């Protein structure tokens, strides 16, 4: 079981989420909608994380759009019109 102690009491469990993601990924692969997927999910407050195919290799060029998208989304917090450009 993947969990971490919650300072307010109880555990933050991610195992159920991992199984749901794995099921969805497998379903999409069987339908032919995807060929390869990696998922990394980290609980930002507690540090626990899960991965599904997290060691899959990808061409770095295919990932360059992610930090660019994040930068634009951050800028859009101050200027929402930037997303219309």
Tab-separated table of N, CA, C and O in Angstrom:
chain	number	residue	atom	x	y	z
A	1	UNK	N	0.841	-1.175	0.000
A	1	UNK	CA	0.000	0.000	0.000
A	1	UNK	C	0.888	1.241	0.000
A	1	UNK	O	1.848	1.310	0.741
A	2	UNK	N	0.554	2.192	-0.808
A	2	UNK	CA	1.293	3.447	-0.891
A	2	UNK	C	0.539	4.472	-0.052
A	2	UNK	O	-0.598	4.810	-0.355
A	3	UNK	N	1.163	4.934	1.019
A	3	UNK	CA	0.498	5.932	1.861
A	3	UNK	C	1.545	6.728	2.619
A	3	UNK	O	2.710	6.362	2.687
A	4	UNK	N	1.104	7.806	3.198
A	4	UNK	CA	1.967	8.657	4.017
A	4	UNK	C	1.120	9.211	5.147
A	4	UNK	O	-0.087	9.375	5.004
A	5	UNK	N	1.765	9.469	6.279
A	5	UNK	CA	1.019	10.020	7.399
A	5	UNK	C	0.590	11.442	7.116
A	5	UNK	O	1.352	12.249	6.620
A	6	UNK	N	-0.633	11.729	7.430
A	6	UNK	CA	-1.208	13.054	7.283
A	6	UNK	C	-1.091	13.757	8.630
A	6	UNK	O	-1.538	13.226	9.633
A	7	UNK	N	-0.487	14.958	8.697
A	7	UNK	CA	-0.335	15.653	9.980
A	7	UNK	C	-1.669	15.897	10.691
A	7	UNK	O	-1.715	15.991	11.896
A	8	UNK	N	-2.773	15.978	9.952
A	8	UNK	CA	-4.082	16.181	10.554
A	8	UNK	C	-4.701	14.863	11.006
A	8	UNK	O	-5.802	14.831	11.499
A	9	UNK	N	-3.996	13.771	10.819
A	9	UNK	CA	-4.511	12.457	11.188
A	9	UNK	C	-4.904	11.682	9.949
A	9	UNK	O	-5.302	12.248	8.940
A	10	UNK	N	-4.778	10.387	10.001
A	10	UNK	CA	-5.139	9.555	8.863
A	10	UNK	C	-3.997	9.448	7.868
A	10	UNK	O	-2.928	10.005	8.057
A	11	UNK	N	-4.217	8.702	6.819
A	11	UNK	CA	-3.222	8.495	5.763
A	11	UNK	C	-3.711	9.083	4.454
A	11	UNK	O	-4.897	9.188	4.211
A	12	UNK	N	-2.770	9.456	3.622
A	12	UNK	CA	-3.081	9.861	2.251
A	12	UNK	C	-2.734	8.651	1.403
A	12	UNK	O	-1.565	8.317	1.245
A	13	UNK	N	-3.739	7.956	0.879
A	13	UNK	CA	-3.514	6.723	0.123
A	13	UNK	C	-3.662	6.993	-1.371
A	13	UNK	O	-4.599	7.618	-1.807
A	14	UNK	N	-2.712	6.492	-2.115
A	14	UNK	CA	-2.724	6.693	-3.555
A	14	UNK	C	-2.881	5.385	-4.323
A	14	UNK	O	-2.982	5.406	-5.542
A	15	UNK	N	-2.897	4.264	-3.623
A	15	UNK	CA	-2.967	2.976	-4.301
A	15	UNK	C	-4.217	2.850	-5.163
A	15	UNK	O	-4.148	2.379	-6.299
A	16	UNK	N	-5.369	3.267	-4.669
A	16	UNK	CA	-6.611	3.191	-5.441
A	16	UNK	C	-6.545	4.016	-6.706
A	16	UNK	O	-7.026	3.596	-7.760
A	17	UNK	N	-5.930	5.174	-6.605
A	17	UNK	CA	-5.777	6.042	-7.780
A	17	UNK	C	-4.866	5.364	-8.802
A	17	UNK	O	-5.134	5.385	-9.999
A	18	UNK	N	-3.792	4.737	-8.314
A	18	UNK	CA	-2.863	4.066	-9.217
A	18	UNK	C	-3.577	2.958	-9.985
A	18	UNK	O	-3.425	2.843	-11.206
A	19	UNK	N	-4.368	2.143	-9.296
A	19	UNK	CA	-5.084	1.061	-9.978
A	19	UNK	C	-6.084	1.610	-10.991
A	19	UNK	O	-6.252	1.044	-12.069
A	20	UNK	N	-6.735	2.704	-10.660
A	20	UNK	CA	-7.687	3.310	-11.598
A	20	UNK	C	-6.961	3.817	-12.844
A	20	UNK	O	-7.436	3.629	-13.967
A	21	UNK	N	-5.810	4.441	-12.663
A	21	UNK	CA	-5.033	4.953	-13.797
A	21	UNK	C	-4.536	3.795	-14.656
A	21	UNK	O	-4.629	3.828	-15.886
A	22	UNK	N	-4.016	2.738	-14.012
A	22	UNK	CA	-3.539	1.576	-14.763
A	22	UNK	C	-4.673	0.948	-15.579
A	22	UNK	O	-4.476	0.582	-16.741
A	23	UNK	N	-5.844	0.856	-14.977
A	23	UNK	CA	-6.988	0.295	-15.689
A	23	UNK	C	-7.363	1.126	-16.897
A	23	UNK	O	-7.627	0.590	-17.984
A	24	UNK	N	-7.376	2.442	-16.723
A	24	UNK	CA	-7.722	3.337	-17.820
A	24	UNK	C	-6.681	3.263	-18.938
A	24	UNK	O	-7.020	3.200	-20.126
A	25	UNK	N	-5.408	3.246	-18.569
A	25	UNK	CA	-4.335	3.152	-19.560
A	25	UNK	C	-4.451	1.847	-20.339
A	25	UNK	O	-4.353	1.837	-21.577
A	26	UNK	N	-4.669	0.746	-19.638
A	26	UNK	CA	-4.803	-0.550	-20.319
A	26	UNK	C	-6.010	-0.576	-21.244
A	26	UNK	O	-5.939	-1.112	-22.355
A	27	UNK	N	-7.105	0.016	-20.807
A	27	UNK	CA	-8.310	0.085	-21.644
A	27	UNK	C	-8.046	0.875	-22.928
A	27	UNK	O	-8.424	0.461	-24.020
A	28	UNK	N	-7.367	2.004	-22.798
A	28	UNK	CA	-7.053	2.832	-23.965
A	28	UNK	C	-6.086	2.128	-24.909
A	28	UNK	O	-6.204	2.242	-26.127
A	29	UNK	N	-5.131	1.375	-24.348
A	29	UNK	CA	-4.198	0.616	-25.189
A	29	UNK	C	-4.932	-0.462	-25.968
A	29	UNK	O	-4.676	-0.659	-27.152
A	30	UNK	N	-5.846	-1.172	-25.294
A	30	UNK	CA	-6.603	-2.238	-25.957
A	30	UNK	C	-7.461	-1.692	-27.094
A	30	UNK	O	-7.633	-2.345	-28.119
A	31	UNK	N	-8.003	-0.483	-26.924
A	31	UNK	CA	-8.822	0.133	-27.970
A	31	UNK	C	-7.972	0.716	-29.086
A	31	UNK	O	-8.481	1.085	-30.133
A	32	UNK	N	-6.665	0.826	-28.849
A	32	UNK	CA	-5.778	1.393	-29.855
A	32	UNK	C	-5.735	2.908	-29.844
A	32	UNK	O	-5.213	3.523	-30.764
A	33	UNK	N	-6.281	3.520	-28.785
A	33	UNK	CA	-6.275	4.980	-28.691
A	33	UNK	C	-4.895	5.531	-28.356
A	33	UNK	O	-4.585	6.677	-28.674
A	34	UNK	N	-4.080	4.736	-27.686
A	34	UNK	CA	-2.733	5.146	-27.290
A	34	UNK	C	-1.774	3.991	-27.525
A	34	UNK	O	-2.174	2.840	-27.589
A	35	UNK	N	-0.504	4.328	-27.621
A	35	UNK	CA	0.495	3.271	-27.730
A	35	UNK	C	1.424	3.267	-26.525
A	35	UNK	O	1.905	2.222	-26.111
A	36	UNK	N	1.665	4.419	-25.944
A	36	UNK	CA	2.582	4.514	-24.811
A	36	UNK	C	2.176	5.685	-23.925
A	36	UNK	O	1.927	6.786	-24.417
A	37	UNK	N	2.129	5.433	-22.628
A	37	UNK	CA	1.724	6.468	-21.674
A	37	UNK	C	2.560	6.329	-20.410
A	37	UNK	O	2.837	5.216	-19.969
A	38	UNK	N	2.931	7.445	-19.847
A	38	UNK	CA	3.565	7.474	-18.532
A	38	UNK	C	2.807	8.461	-17.671
A	38	UNK	O	2.393	9.520	-18.146
A	39	UNK	N	2.637	8.087	-16.411
A	39	UNK	CA	1.943	8.967	-15.472
A	39	UNK	C	2.775	9.029	-14.202
A	39	UNK	O	3.229	8.015	-13.688
A	40	UNK	N	2.981	10.236	-13.706
A	40	UNK	CA	3.647	10.459	-12.431
A	40	UNK	C	2.744	11.397	-11.652
A	40	UNK	O	2.401	12.475	-12.131
A	41	UNK	N	2.327	10.971	-10.483
A	41	UNK	CA	1.429	11.774	-9.657
A	41	UNK	C	2.042	11.906	-8.281
A	41	UNK	O	2.386	10.909	-7.640
A	42	UNK	N	2.211	13.131	-7.826
A	42	UNK	CA	2.816	13.390	-6.512
A	42	UNK	C	1.867	14.241	-5.698
A	42	UNK	O	1.358	15.262	-6.177
A	43	UNK	N	1.619	13.819	-4.467
A	43	UNK	CA	0.808	14.618	-3.555
A	43	UNK	C	1.693	15.757	-3.066
A	43	UNK	O	2.694	15.528	-2.376
A	44	UNK	N	1.372	16.970	-3.441
A	44	UNK	CA	2.258	18.102	-3.179
A	44	UNK	C	2.382	18.444	-1.705
A	44	UNK	O	3.388	19.000	-1.277
A	45	UNK	N	1.381	18.120	-0.893
A	45	UNK	CA	1.465	18.422	0.530
A	45	UNK	C	2.242	17.386	1.323
A	45	UNK	O	2.871	17.710	2.325
A	46	UNK	N	2.212	16.134	0.892
A	46	UNK	CA	2.782	15.065	1.701
A	46	UNK	C	3.940	14.334	1.055
A	46	UNK	O	4.617	13.552	1.700
A	47	UNK	N	4.164	14.561	-0.213
A	47	UNK	CA	5.319	13.980	-0.872
A	47	UNK	C	5.155	12.572	-1.410
A	47	UNK	O	6.037	12.063	-2.079
A	48	UNK	N	4.050	11.905	-1.109
A	48	UNK	CA	3.860	10.571	-1.674
A	48	UNK	C	3.672	10.685	-3.169
A	48	UNK	O	3.212	11.707	-3.667
A	49	UNK	N	4.020	9.617	-3.863
A	49	UNK	CA	3.878	9.636	-5.308
A	49	UNK	C	3.584	8.233	-5.809
A	49	UNK	O	3.840	7.249	-5.130
A	50	UNK	N	3.025	8.190	-7.010
A	50	UNK	CA	2.806	6.937	-7.722
A	50	UNK	C	3.261	7.140	-9.149
A	50	UNK	O	3.312	8.261	-9.653
A	51	UNK	N	3.586	6.034	-9.786
A	51	UNK	CA	3.971	6.094	-11.181
A	51	UNK	C	3.375	4.930	-11.937
A	51	UNK	O	3.255	3.833	-11.411
A	52	UNK	N	2.987	5.184	-13.152
A	52	UNK	CA	2.512	4.155	-14.071
A	52	UNK	C	3.396	4.270	-15.307
A	52	UNK	O	3.394	5.315	-15.966
A	53	UNK	N	4.175	3.247	-15.562
A	53	UNK	CA	5.153	3.276	-16.662
A	53	UNK	C	6.078	4.484	-16.544
A	53	UNK	O	6.476	5.082	-17.549
A	54	UNK	N	6.423	4.828	-15.309
A	54	UNK	CA	7.212	6.052	-15.086
A	54	UNK	C	8.640	5.958	-15.617
A	54	UNK	O	9.310	6.978	-15.758
A	55	UNK	N	9.099	4.771	-15.941
A	55	UNK	CA	10.448	4.621	-16.475
A	55	UNK	C	10.485	4.528	-18.000
A	55	UNK	O	11.523	4.260	-18.590
A	56	UNK	N	9.355	4.774	-18.626
A	56	UNK	CA	9.266	4.754	-20.095
A	56	UNK	C	10.152	5.858	-20.670
A	56	UNK	O	10.209	6.961	-20.138
A	57	UNK	N	10.855	5.557	-21.743
A	57	UNK	CA	11.709	6.554	-22.397
A	57	UNK	C	10.932	7.289	-23.487
A	57	UNK	O	10.170	6.673	-24.231
A	58	UNK	N	11.133	8.580	-23.559
A	58	UNK	CA	10.507	9.422	-24.575
A	58	UNK	C	11.559	10.341	-25.156
A	58	UNK	O	12.524	10.708	-24.488
A	59	UNK	N	11.345	10.746	-26.385
A	59	UNK	CA	12.238	11.726	-27.009
A	59	UNK	C	12.073	13.060	-26.292
A	59	UNK	O	10.948	13.517	-26.075
A	60	UNK	N	13.173	13.652	-25.897
A	60	UNK	CA	13.119	14.908	-25.141
A	60	UNK	C	12.359	16.001	-25.882
A	60	UNK	O	11.683	16.819	-25.261
A	61	UNK	N	12.442	16.016	-27.199
A	61	UNK	CA	11.766	17.049	-27.974
A	61	UNK	C	10.251	16.975	-27.779
A	61	UNK	O	9.560	17.982	-27.835
A	62	UNK	N	9.720	15.783	-27.510
A	62	UNK	CA	8.272	15.669	-27.333
A	62	UNK	C	7.816	16.239	-25.996
A	62	UNK	O	6.636	16.481	-25.797
A	63	UNK	N	8.749	16.464	-25.078
A	63	UNK	CA	8.388	16.964	-23.751
A	63	UNK	C	8.615	18.461	-23.582
A	63	UNK	O	8.214	19.035	-22.574
A	64	UNK	N	9.233	19.104	-24.546
A	64	UNK	CA	9.565	20.527	-24.422
A	64	UNK	C	8.327	21.402	-24.283
A	64	UNK	O	8.361	22.454	-23.674
A	65	UNK	N	7.204	20.935	-24.812
A	65	UNK	CA	5.982	21.737	-24.768
A	65	UNK	C	5.404	21.841	-23.359
A	65	UNK	O	4.654	22.762	-23.057
A	66	UNK	N	5.752	20.934	-22.463
A	66	UNK	CA	5.169	20.940	-21.120
A	66	UNK	C	5.602	22.159	-20.316
A	66	UNK	O	4.755	22.894	-19.804
A	67	UNK	N	6.915	22.432	-20.159
A	67	UNK	CA	7.272	23.638	-19.403
A	67	UNK	C	6.802	24.924	-20.093
A	67	UNK	O	6.474	25.908	-19.431
A	68	UNK	N	6.743	24.903	-21.426
A	68	UNK	CA	6.243	26.067	-22.149
A	68	UNK	C	4.766	26.303	-21.823
A	68	UNK	O	4.348	27.428	-21.537
A	69	UNK	N	3.985	25.225	-21.817
A	69	UNK	CA	2.567	25.338	-21.470
A	69	UNK	C	2.404	25.835	-20.030
A	69	UNK	O	1.583	26.709	-19.750
A	70	UNK	N	3.190	25.304	-19.119
A	70	UNK	CA	3.104	25.729	-17.720
A	70	UNK	C	3.438	27.214	-17.568
A	70	UNK	O	2.793	27.929	-16.786
A	71	UNK	N	4.435	27.677	-18.310
A	71	UNK	CA	4.800	29.095	-18.248
A	71	UNK	C	3.653	29.972	-18.735
A	71	UNK	O	3.326	30.989	-18.108
A	72	UNK	N	3.020	29.567	-19.842
A	72	UNK	CA	1.888	30.358	-20.351
A	72	UNK	C	0.707	30.331	-19.389
A	72	UNK	O	0.032	31.340	-19.187
A	73	UNK	N	0.440	29.198	-18.778
A	73	UNK	CA	-0.668	29.124	-17.818
A	73	UNK	C	-0.384	29.996	-16.604
A	73	UNK	O	-1.289	30.656	-16.076
A	74	UNK	N	0.860	30.026	-16.152
A	74	UNK	CA	1.237	30.890	-15.022
A	74	UNK	C	1.072	32.363	-15.404
A	74	UNK	O	0.538	33.152	-14.632
A	75	UNK	N	1.508	32.732	-16.621
A	75	UNK	CA	1.357	34.122	-17.080
A	75	UNK	C	-0.113	34.488	-17.218
A	75	UNK	O	-0.503	35.635	-16.982
A	76	UNK	N	-0.945	33.520	-17.578
A	76	UNK	CA	-2.370	33.807	-17.773
A	76	UNK	C	-3.096	34.108	-16.459
A	76	UNK	O	-4.186	34.663	-16.473
A	77	UNK	N	-2.480	33.760	-15.333
A	77	UNK	CA	-3.073	34.120	-14.040
A	77	UNK	C	-3.126	35.631	-13.875
A	77	UNK	O	-4.048	36.157	-13.280
A	78	UNK	N	-2.129	36.326	-14.426
A	78	UNK	CA	-2.096	37.791	-14.352
A	78	UNK	C	-2.738	38.440	-15.570
A	78	UNK	O	-3.286	39.523	-15.479
A	79	UNK	N	-2.627	37.775	-16.724
A	79	UNK	CA	-3.160	38.328	-17.975
A	79	UNK	C	-3.861	37.219	-18.761
A	79	UNK	O	-3.259	36.597	-19.628
A	80	UNK	N	-5.154	36.962	-18.462
A	80	UNK	CA	-5.872	35.884	-19.138
A	80	UNK	C	-5.925	36.035	-20.662
A	80	UNK	O	-6.041	35.052	-21.390
A	81	UNK	N	-5.778	37.240	-21.158
A	81	UNK	CA	-5.834	37.472	-22.602
A	81	UNK	C	-4.656	36.841	-23.341
A	81	UNK	O	-4.708	36.652	-24.555
A	82	UNK	N	-3.603	36.507	-22.610
A	82	UNK	CA	-2.418	35.919	-23.262
A	82	UNK	C	-2.779	34.597	-23.950
A	82	UNK	O	-2.162	34.235	-24.947
A	83	UNK	N	-3.795	33.911	-23.453
A	83	UNK	CA	-4.196	32.637	-24.057
A	83	UNK	C	-4.974	32.837	-25.355
A	83	UNK	O	-5.174	31.884	-26.101
A	84	UNK	N	-5.407	34.059	-25.631
A	84	UNK	CA	-6.116	34.364	-26.882
A	84	UNK	C	-5.149	34.707	-28.006
A	84	UNK	O	-5.559	34.811	-29.149
A	85	UNK	N	-3.878	34.916	-27.679
A	85	UNK	CA	-2.889	35.315	-28.682
A	85	UNK	C	-2.396	34.124	-29.442
A	85	UNK	O	-2.296	33.038	-28.974
